[in-house]
mmCIF file of C-alpha atoms and ligand atoms in Angstrom:
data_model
loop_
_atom_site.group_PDB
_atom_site.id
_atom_site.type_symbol
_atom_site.label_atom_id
_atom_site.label_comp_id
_atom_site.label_asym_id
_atom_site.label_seq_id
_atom_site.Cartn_x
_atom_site.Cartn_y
_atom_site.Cartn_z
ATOM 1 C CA UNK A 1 -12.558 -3.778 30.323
ATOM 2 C CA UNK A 2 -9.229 -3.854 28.637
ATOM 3 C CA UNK A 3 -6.572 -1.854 31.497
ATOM 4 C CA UNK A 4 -3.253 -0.169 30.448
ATOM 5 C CA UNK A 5 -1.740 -3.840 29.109
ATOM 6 C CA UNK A 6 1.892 -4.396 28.307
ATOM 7 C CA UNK A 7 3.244 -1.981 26.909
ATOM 8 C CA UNK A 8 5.200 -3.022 23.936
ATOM 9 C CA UNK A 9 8.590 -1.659 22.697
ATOM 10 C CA UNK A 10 8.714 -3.242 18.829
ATOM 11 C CA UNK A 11 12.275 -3.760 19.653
ATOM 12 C CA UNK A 12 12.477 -7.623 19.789
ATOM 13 C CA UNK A 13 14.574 -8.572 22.407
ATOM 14 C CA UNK A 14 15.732 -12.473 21.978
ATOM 15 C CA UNK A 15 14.829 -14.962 24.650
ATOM 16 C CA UNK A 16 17.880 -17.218 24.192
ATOM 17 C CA UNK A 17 20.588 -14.525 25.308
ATOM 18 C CA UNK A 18 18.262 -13.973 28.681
ATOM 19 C CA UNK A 19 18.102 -17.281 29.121
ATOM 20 C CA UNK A 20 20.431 -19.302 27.678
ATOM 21 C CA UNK A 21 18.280 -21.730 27.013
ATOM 22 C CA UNK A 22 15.504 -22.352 24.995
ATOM 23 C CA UNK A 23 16.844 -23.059 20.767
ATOM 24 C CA UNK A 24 15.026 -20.932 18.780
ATOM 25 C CA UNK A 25 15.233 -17.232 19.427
ATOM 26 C CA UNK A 26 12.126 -15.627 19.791
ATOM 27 C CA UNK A 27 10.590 -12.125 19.792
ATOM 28 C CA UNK A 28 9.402 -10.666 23.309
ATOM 29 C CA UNK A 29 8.571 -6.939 22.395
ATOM 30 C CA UNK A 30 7.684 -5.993 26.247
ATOM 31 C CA UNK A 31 9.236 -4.004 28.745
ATOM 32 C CA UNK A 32 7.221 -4.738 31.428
ATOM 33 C CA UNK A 33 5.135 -7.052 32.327
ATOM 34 C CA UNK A 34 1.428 -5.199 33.011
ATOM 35 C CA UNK A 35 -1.134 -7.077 31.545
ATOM 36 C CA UNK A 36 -1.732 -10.523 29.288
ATOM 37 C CA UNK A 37 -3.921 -8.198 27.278
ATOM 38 C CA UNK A 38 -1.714 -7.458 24.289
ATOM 39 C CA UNK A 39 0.443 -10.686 24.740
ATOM 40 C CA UNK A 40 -0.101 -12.492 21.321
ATOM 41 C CA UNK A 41 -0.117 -16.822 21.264
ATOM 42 C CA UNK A 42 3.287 -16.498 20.482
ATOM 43 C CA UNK A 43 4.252 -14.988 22.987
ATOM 44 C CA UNK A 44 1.882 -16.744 25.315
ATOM 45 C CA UNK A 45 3.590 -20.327 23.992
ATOM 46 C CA UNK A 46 6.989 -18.357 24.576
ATOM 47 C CA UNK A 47 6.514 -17.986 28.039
ATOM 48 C CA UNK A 48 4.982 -21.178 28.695
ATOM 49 C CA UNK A 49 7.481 -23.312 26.904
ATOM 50 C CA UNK A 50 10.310 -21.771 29.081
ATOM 51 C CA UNK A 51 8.653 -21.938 32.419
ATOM 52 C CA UNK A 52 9.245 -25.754 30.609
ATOM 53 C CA UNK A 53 12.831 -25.245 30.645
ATOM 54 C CA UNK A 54 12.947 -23.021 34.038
ATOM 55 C CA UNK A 55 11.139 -26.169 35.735
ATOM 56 C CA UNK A 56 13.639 -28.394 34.062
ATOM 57 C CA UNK A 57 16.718 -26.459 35.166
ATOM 58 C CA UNK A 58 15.879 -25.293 38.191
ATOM 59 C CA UNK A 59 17.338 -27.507 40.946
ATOM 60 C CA UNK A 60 20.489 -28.742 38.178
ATOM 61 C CA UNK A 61 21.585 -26.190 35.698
ATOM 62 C CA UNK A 62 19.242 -23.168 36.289
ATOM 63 C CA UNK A 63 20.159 -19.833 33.518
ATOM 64 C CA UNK A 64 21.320 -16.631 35.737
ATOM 65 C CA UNK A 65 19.978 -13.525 34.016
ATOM 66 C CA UNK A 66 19.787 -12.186 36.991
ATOM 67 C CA UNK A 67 23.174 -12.279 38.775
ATOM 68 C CA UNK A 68 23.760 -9.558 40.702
ATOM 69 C CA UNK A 69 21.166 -7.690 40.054
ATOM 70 C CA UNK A 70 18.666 -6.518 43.175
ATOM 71 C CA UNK A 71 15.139 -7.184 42.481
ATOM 72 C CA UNK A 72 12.221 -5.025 44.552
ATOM 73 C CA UNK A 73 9.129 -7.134 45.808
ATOM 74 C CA UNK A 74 6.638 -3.832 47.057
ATOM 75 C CA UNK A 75 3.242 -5.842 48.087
ATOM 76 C CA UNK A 76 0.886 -3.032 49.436
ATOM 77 C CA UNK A 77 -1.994 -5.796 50.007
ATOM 78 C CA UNK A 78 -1.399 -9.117 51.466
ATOM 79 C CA UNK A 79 -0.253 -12.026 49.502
ATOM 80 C CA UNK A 80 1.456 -15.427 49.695
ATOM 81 C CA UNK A 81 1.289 -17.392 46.770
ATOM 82 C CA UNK A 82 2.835 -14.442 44.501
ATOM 83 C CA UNK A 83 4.620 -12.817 46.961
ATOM 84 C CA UNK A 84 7.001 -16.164 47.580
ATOM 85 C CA UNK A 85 7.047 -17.230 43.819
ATOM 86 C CA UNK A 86 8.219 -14.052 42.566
ATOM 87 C CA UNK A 87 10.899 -13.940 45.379
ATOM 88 C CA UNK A 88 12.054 -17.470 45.038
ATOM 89 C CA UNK A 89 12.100 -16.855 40.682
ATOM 90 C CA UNK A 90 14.332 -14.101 40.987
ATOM 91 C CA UNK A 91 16.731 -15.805 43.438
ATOM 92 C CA UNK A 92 16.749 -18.913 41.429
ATOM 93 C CA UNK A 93 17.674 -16.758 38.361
ATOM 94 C CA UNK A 94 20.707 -15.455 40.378
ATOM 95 C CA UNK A 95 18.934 -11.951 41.418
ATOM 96 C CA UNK A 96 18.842 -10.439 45.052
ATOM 97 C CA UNK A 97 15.326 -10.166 45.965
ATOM 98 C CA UNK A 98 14.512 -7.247 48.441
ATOM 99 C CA UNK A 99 11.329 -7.219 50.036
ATOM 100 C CA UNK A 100 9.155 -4.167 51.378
ATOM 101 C CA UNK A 101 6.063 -4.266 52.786
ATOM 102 C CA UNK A 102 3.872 -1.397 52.560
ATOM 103 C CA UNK A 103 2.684 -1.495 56.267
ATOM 104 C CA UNK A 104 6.117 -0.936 57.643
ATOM 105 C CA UNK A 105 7.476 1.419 55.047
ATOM 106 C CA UNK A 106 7.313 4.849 54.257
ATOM 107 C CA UNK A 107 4.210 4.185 52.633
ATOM 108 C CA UNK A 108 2.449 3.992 56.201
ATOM 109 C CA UNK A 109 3.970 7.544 56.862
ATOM 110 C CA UNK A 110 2.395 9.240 53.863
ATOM 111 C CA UNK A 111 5.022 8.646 51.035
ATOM 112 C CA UNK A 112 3.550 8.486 47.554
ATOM 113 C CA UNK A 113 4.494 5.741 45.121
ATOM 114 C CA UNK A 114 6.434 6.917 42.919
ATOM 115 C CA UNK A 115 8.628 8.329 45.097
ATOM 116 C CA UNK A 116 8.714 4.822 46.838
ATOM 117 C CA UNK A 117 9.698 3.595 43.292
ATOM 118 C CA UNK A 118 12.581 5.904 42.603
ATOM 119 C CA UNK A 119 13.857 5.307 46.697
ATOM 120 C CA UNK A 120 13.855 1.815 45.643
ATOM 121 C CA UNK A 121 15.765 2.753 42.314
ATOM 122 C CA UNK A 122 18.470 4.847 43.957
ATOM 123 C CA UNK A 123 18.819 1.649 46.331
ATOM 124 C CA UNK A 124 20.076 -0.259 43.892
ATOM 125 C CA UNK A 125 16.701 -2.026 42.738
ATOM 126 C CA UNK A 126 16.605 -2.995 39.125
ATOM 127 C CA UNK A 127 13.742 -5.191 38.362
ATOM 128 C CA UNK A 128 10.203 -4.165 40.673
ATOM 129 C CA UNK A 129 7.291 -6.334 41.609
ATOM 130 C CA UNK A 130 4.048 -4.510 42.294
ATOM 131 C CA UNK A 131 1.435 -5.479 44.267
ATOM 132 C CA UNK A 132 -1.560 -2.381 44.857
ATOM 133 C CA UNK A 133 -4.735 -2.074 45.629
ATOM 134 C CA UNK A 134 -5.054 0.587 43.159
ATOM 135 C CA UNK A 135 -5.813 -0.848 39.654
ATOM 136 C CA UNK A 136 -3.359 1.086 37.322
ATOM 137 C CA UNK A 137 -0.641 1.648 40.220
ATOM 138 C CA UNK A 138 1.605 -1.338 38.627
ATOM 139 C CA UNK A 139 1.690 1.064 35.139
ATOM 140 C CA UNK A 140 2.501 4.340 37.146
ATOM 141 C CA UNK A 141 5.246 2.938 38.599
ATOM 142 C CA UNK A 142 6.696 2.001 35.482
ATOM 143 C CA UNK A 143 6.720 5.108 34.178
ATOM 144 C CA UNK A 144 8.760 6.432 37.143
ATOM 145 C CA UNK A 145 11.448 3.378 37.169
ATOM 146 C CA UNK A 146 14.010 2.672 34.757
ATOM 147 C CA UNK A 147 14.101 -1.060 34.860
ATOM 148 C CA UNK A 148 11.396 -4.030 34.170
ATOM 149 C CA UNK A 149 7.932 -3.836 36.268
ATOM 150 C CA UNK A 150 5.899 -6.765 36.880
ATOM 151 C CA UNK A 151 2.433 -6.171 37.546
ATOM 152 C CA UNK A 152 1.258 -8.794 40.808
ATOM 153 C CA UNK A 153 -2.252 -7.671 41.014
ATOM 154 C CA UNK A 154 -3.967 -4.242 41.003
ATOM 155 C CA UNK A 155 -6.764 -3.836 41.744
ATOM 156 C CA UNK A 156 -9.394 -5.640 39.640
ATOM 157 C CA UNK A 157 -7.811 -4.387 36.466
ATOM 158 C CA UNK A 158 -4.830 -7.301 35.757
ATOM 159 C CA UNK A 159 -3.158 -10.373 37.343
ATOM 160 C CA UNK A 160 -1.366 -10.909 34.601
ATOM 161 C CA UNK A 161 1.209 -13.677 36.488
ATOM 162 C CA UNK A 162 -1.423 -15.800 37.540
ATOM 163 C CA UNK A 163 -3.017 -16.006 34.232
ATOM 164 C CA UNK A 164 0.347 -17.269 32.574
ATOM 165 C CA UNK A 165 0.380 -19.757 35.351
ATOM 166 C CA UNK A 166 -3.452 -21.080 34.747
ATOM 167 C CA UNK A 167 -2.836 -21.334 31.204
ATOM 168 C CA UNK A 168 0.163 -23.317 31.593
ATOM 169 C CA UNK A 169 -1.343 -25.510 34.572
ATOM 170 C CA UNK A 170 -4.396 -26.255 32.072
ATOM 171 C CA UNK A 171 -1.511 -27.550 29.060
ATOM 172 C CA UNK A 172 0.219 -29.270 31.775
ATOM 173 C CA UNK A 173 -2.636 -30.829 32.701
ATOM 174 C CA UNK A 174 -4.899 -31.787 29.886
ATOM 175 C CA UNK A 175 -1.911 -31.561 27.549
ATOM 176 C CA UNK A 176 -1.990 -28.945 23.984
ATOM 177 C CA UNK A 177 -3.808 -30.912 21.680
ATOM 178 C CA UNK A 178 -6.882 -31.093 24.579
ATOM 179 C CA UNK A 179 -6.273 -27.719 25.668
ATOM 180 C CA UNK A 180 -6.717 -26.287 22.114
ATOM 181 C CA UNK A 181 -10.728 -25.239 21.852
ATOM 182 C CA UNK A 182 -12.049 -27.195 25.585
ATOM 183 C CA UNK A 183 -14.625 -25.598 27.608
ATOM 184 C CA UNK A 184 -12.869 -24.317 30.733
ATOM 185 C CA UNK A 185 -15.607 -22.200 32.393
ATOM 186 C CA UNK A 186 -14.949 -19.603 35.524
ATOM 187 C CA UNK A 187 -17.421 -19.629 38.277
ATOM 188 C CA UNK A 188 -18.288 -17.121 40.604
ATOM 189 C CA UNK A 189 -17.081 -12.668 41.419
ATOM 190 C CA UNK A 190 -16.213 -12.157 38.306
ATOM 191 C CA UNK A 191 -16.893 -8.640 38.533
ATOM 192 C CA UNK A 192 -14.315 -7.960 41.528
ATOM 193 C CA UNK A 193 -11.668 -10.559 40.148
ATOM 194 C CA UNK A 194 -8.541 -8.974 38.675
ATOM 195 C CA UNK A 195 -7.322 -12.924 37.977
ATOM 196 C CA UNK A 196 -10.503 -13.511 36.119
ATOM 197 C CA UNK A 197 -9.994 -10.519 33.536
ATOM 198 C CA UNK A 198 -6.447 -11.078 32.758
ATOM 199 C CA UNK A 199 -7.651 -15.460 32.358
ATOM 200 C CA UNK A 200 -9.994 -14.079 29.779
ATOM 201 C CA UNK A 201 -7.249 -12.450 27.807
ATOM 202 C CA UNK A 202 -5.071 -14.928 27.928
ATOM 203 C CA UNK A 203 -7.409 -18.222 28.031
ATOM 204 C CA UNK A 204 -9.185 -16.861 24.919
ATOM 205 C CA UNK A 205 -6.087 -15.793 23.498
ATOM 206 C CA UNK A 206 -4.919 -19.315 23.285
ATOM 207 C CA UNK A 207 -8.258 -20.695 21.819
ATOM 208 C CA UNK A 208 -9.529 -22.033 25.066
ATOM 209 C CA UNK A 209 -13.727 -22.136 24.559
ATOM 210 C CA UNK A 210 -14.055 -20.174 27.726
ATOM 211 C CA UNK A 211 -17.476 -19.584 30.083
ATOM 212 C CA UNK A 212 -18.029 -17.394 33.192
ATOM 213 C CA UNK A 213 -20.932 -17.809 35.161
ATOM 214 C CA UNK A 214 -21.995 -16.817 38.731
ATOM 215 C CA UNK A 215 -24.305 -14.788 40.505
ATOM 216 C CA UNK A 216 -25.868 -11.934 37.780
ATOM 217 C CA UNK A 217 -24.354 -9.316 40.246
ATOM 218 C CA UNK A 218 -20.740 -10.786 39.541
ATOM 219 C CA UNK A 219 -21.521 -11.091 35.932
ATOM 220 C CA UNK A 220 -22.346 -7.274 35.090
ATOM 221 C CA UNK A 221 -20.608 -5.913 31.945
ATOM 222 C CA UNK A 222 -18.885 -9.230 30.997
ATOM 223 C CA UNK A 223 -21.346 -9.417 28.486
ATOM 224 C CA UNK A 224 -20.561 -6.470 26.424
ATOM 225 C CA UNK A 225 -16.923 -7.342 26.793
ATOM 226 C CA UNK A 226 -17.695 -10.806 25.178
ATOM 227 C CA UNK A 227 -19.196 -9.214 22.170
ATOM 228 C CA UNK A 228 -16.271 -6.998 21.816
ATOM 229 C CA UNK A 229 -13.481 -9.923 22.110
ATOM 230 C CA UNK A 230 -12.393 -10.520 17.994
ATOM 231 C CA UNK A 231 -14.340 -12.994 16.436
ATOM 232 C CA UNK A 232 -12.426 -15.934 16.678
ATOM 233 C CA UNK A 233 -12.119 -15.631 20.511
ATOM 234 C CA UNK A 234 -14.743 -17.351 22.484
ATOM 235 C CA UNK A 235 -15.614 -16.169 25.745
ATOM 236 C CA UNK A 236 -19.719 -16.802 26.797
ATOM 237 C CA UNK A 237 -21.506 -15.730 29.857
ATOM 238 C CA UNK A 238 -24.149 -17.330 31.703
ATOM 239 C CA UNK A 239 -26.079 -16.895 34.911
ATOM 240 C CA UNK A 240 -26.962 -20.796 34.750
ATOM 241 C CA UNK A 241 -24.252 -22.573 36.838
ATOM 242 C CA UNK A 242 -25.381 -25.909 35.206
ATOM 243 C CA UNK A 243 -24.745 -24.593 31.656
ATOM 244 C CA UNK A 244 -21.501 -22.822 32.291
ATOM 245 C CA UNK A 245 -19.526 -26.175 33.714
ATOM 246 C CA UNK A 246 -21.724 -29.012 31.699
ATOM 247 C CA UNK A 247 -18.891 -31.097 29.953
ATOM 248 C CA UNK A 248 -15.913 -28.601 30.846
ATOM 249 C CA UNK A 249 -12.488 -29.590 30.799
ATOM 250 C CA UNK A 250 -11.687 -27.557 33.343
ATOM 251 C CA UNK A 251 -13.606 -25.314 36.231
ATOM 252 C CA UNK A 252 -12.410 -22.435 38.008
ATOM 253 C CA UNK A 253 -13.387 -20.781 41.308
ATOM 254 C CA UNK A 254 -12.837 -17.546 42.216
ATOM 255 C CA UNK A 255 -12.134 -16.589 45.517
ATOM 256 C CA UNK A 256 -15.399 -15.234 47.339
ATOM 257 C CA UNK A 257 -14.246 -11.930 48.489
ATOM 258 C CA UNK A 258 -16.353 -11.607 52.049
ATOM 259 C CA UNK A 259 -15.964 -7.727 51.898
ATOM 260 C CA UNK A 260 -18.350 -7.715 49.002
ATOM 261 C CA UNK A 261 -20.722 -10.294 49.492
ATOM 262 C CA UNK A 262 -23.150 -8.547 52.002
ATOM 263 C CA UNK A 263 -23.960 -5.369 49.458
ATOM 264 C CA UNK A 264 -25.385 -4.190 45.972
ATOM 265 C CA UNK A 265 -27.596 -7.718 45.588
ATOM 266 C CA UNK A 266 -24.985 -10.154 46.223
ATOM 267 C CA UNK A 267 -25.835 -13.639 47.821
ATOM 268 C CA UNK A 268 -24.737 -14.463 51.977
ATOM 269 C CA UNK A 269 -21.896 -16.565 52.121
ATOM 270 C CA UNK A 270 -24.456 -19.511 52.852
ATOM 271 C CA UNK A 271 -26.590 -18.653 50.066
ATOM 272 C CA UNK A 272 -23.556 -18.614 47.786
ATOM 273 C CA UNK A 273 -22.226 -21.856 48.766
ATOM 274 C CA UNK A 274 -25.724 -23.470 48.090
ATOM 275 C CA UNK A 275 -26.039 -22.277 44.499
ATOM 276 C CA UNK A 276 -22.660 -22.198 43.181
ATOM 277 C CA UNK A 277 -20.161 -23.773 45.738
ATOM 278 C CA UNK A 278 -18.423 -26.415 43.325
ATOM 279 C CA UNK A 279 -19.607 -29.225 45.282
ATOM 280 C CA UNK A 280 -18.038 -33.506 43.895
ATOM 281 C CA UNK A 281 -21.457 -34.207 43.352
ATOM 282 C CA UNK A 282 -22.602 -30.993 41.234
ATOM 283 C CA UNK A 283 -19.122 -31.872 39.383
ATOM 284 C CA UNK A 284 -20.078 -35.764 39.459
ATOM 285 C CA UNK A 285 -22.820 -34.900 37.892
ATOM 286 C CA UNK A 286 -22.515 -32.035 35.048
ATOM 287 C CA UNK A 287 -18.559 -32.112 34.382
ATOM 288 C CA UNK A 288 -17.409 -35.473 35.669
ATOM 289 C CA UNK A 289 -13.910 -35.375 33.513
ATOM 290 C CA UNK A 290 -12.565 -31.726 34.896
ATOM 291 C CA UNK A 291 -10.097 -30.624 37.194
ATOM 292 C CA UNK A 292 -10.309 -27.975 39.498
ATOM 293 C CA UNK A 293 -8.840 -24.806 39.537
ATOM 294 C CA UNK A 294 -8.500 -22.214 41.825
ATOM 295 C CA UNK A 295 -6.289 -19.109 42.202
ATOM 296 C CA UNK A 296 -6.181 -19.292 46.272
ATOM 297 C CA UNK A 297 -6.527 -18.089 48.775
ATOM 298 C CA UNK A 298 -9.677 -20.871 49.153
ATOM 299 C CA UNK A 299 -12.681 -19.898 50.954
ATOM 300 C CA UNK A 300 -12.974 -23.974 52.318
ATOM 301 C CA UNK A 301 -16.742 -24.306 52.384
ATOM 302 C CA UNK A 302 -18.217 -21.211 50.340
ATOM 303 C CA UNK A 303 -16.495 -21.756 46.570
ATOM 304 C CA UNK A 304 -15.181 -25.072 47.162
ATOM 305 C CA UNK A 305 -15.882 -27.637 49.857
ATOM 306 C CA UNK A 306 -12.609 -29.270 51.389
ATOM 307 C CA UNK A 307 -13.523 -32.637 49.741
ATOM 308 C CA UNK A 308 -12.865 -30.972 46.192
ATOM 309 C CA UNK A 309 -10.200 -28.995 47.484
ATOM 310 C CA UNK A 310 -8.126 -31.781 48.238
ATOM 311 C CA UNK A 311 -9.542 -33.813 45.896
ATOM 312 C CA UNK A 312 -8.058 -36.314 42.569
ATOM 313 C CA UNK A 313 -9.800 -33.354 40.475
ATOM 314 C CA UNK A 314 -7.551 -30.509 42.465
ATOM 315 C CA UNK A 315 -4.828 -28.985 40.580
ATOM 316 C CA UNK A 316 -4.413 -26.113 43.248
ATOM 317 C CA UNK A 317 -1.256 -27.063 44.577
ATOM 318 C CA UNK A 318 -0.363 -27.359 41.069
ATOM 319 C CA UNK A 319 -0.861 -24.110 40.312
ATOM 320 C CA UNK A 320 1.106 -22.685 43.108
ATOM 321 C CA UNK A 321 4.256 -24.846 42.619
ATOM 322 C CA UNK A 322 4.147 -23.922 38.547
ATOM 323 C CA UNK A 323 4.354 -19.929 40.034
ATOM 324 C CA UNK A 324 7.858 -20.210 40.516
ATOM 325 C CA UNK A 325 8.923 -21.563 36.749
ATOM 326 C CA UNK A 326 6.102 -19.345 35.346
ATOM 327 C CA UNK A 327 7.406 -16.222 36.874
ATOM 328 C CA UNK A 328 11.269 -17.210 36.292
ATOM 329 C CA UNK A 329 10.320 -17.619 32.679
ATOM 330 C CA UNK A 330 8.673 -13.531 32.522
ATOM 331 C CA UNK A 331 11.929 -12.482 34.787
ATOM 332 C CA UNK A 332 14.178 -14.074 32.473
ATOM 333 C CA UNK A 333 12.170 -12.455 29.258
ATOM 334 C CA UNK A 334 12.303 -9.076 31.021
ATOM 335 C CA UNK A 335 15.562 -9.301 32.084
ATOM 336 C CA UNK A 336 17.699 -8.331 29.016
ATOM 337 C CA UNK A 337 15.776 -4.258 29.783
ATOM 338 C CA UNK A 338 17.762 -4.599 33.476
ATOM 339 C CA UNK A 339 20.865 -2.356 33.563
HETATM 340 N N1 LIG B 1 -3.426 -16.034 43.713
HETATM 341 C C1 LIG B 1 -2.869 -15.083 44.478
HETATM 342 O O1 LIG B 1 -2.652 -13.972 44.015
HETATM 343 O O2 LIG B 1 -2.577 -15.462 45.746
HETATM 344 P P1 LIG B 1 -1.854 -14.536 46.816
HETATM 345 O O3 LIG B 1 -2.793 -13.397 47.153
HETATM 346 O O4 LIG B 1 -1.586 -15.436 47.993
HETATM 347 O O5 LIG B 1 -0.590 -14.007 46.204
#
């Protein structure tokens, strides 16, 4: 399950020169970021506790890493949350974000990636953003560009962004001493869900007591990858909704992605939202202290009905606004690599 991760340098470049912030220096060995997969809890607490000082600083005193450097957003699949976040990060960190959007580029006439990637290059472009369809396309493009990539979903393989931005919603949230070992559990297409993959690396990286559960269709090989986490990570899967969110901390939908709903054994829409739609009084009654989580876009009525959505429990709009501190915090990291 593990995809081509973040690939690590060993060189140790110090956050407090990026940043000018934060007092201890710290090691961030990455290059890009691909993946949470080979992040360690260092460097998970690294990025967390400056996306502290990014939301601190960013409307009074905000650290410019970034100053005059252009910074490529290339979304070839729609997106809003991550799309905006990673554009307003990289202006609030003093960059020039440039935007292309596959439909109306060169892409539509037949031009491959990378040499979309080195066009961008030659323009100037010295941090990139990538958005694909393609699981692994974030990884080829950073073998063909010179500067920082940031991986904002491909594919099912890695949403590595988002994850950093659950994990520090849930500390925000339920604070580090709860956070440490709770029972935050993940409900629903797993299988298809590149933001549930890269929450398992990271969630169990930090100790979280994690559970997936959903439809045994959505579920399919998560097993095997739970044996195969190291022993002191704790990730279980069950195809008992009941089980997976009794006493959780926190719950997670996933989006229910129509397009794959109808095929291979997978519930109607209707069907789903009768056995696992995260309803106030399924929550009420099996995990009456957790919040709710949800990467968006919401399916209102199928994963989550509007009630819950909008909600006390809902920390959705949380996790949105903490995209833009989370993802200044990984620009600033990456940004000592930008020429
Ligand atoms: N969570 C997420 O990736 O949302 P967008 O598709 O709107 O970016």
């Amino acid at each position: 399950m593990s995809g081509s991760g973040v690939a690590g340098s060993g060189s140790g470049v110090g956050v407090q020169g990026a940043v000018d912030g934060p007092s201890s220096r710290t090691a961030w060995r990455h290059p890009h970021l691909l993946d949470v997969d080979t992040l360690s809890r260092d460097e998970l607490r690294t990025v967390l506790d400056l996306a502290d000082t990014m939301a601190d600083r960013r409307a009074a005193d905000p650290p410019r890493p970034l100053a005059g450097r252009t910074v490529a957003t290339l979304f070839a699949e729609p997106s809003t949350r991550t799309r905006v976040s990673f554009e307003l990060a990289a202006r609030a960190l003093g960059g020039d974000p440039v935007s292309l959007d596959a439909e109306s580029s060169s892409l539509a006439k037949g031009e491959s990636l990378i040499d979309t990637v080195r066009t961008l290059e030659a323009l100037g472009a010295r941090m990139l953003v990538v958005r694909h369809a393609r699981s692994g396309a974030p990884q080829l493009a950073s073998e063909h560009f010179s500067g920082p990539v940031l991986n904002a979903g491909d594919g099912w393989h890695a949403h590595p962004s988002q994850a950093l931005l659950d994990l520090y919603t849930l500390r925000q949230v339920l604070g580090a001493e709860r956070l440490a070992g709770a029972k935050v559990c993940i409900v629903g297409d797993v299988l298809h869900s590149r933001v549930a993959r890269s929450d398992i690396w990271a969630l169990t990286c930090w100790g979280v007591d994690l559970w997936i559960t959903g439809p045994a269709v959505f579920l399919r090989g998560f097993d095997a990858w739970a044996r195969a986490l190291p022993g002191d990570r704790k990730l279980t899967v069950t195809g008992d909704l009941v089980r997976g969110i009794e006493g959780a901390a926190a719950v997670m939908a996933l989006r229910v992605q129509r397009e794959r709903l109808e095929g291979a054994g997978a519930p109607s829409e209707a069907a789903y939202a009768a056995r696992w739609g995260l309803t106030e009084e399924r929550l009420a009654r099996h995990a009456p202290d957790a919040i709710v989580m949800h990467p968006g876009p919401v399916n209102e009525g199928v994963e989550l009905p509007p009630d819950v959505v909008a909600g006390p429990r809902s920390v959705i709009t949380r996790q949105v606004a903490n995209g833009v501190p989370v993802r200044m915090a990984a620009m600033a990291l990456l940004a000592e690599r930008v020429a």
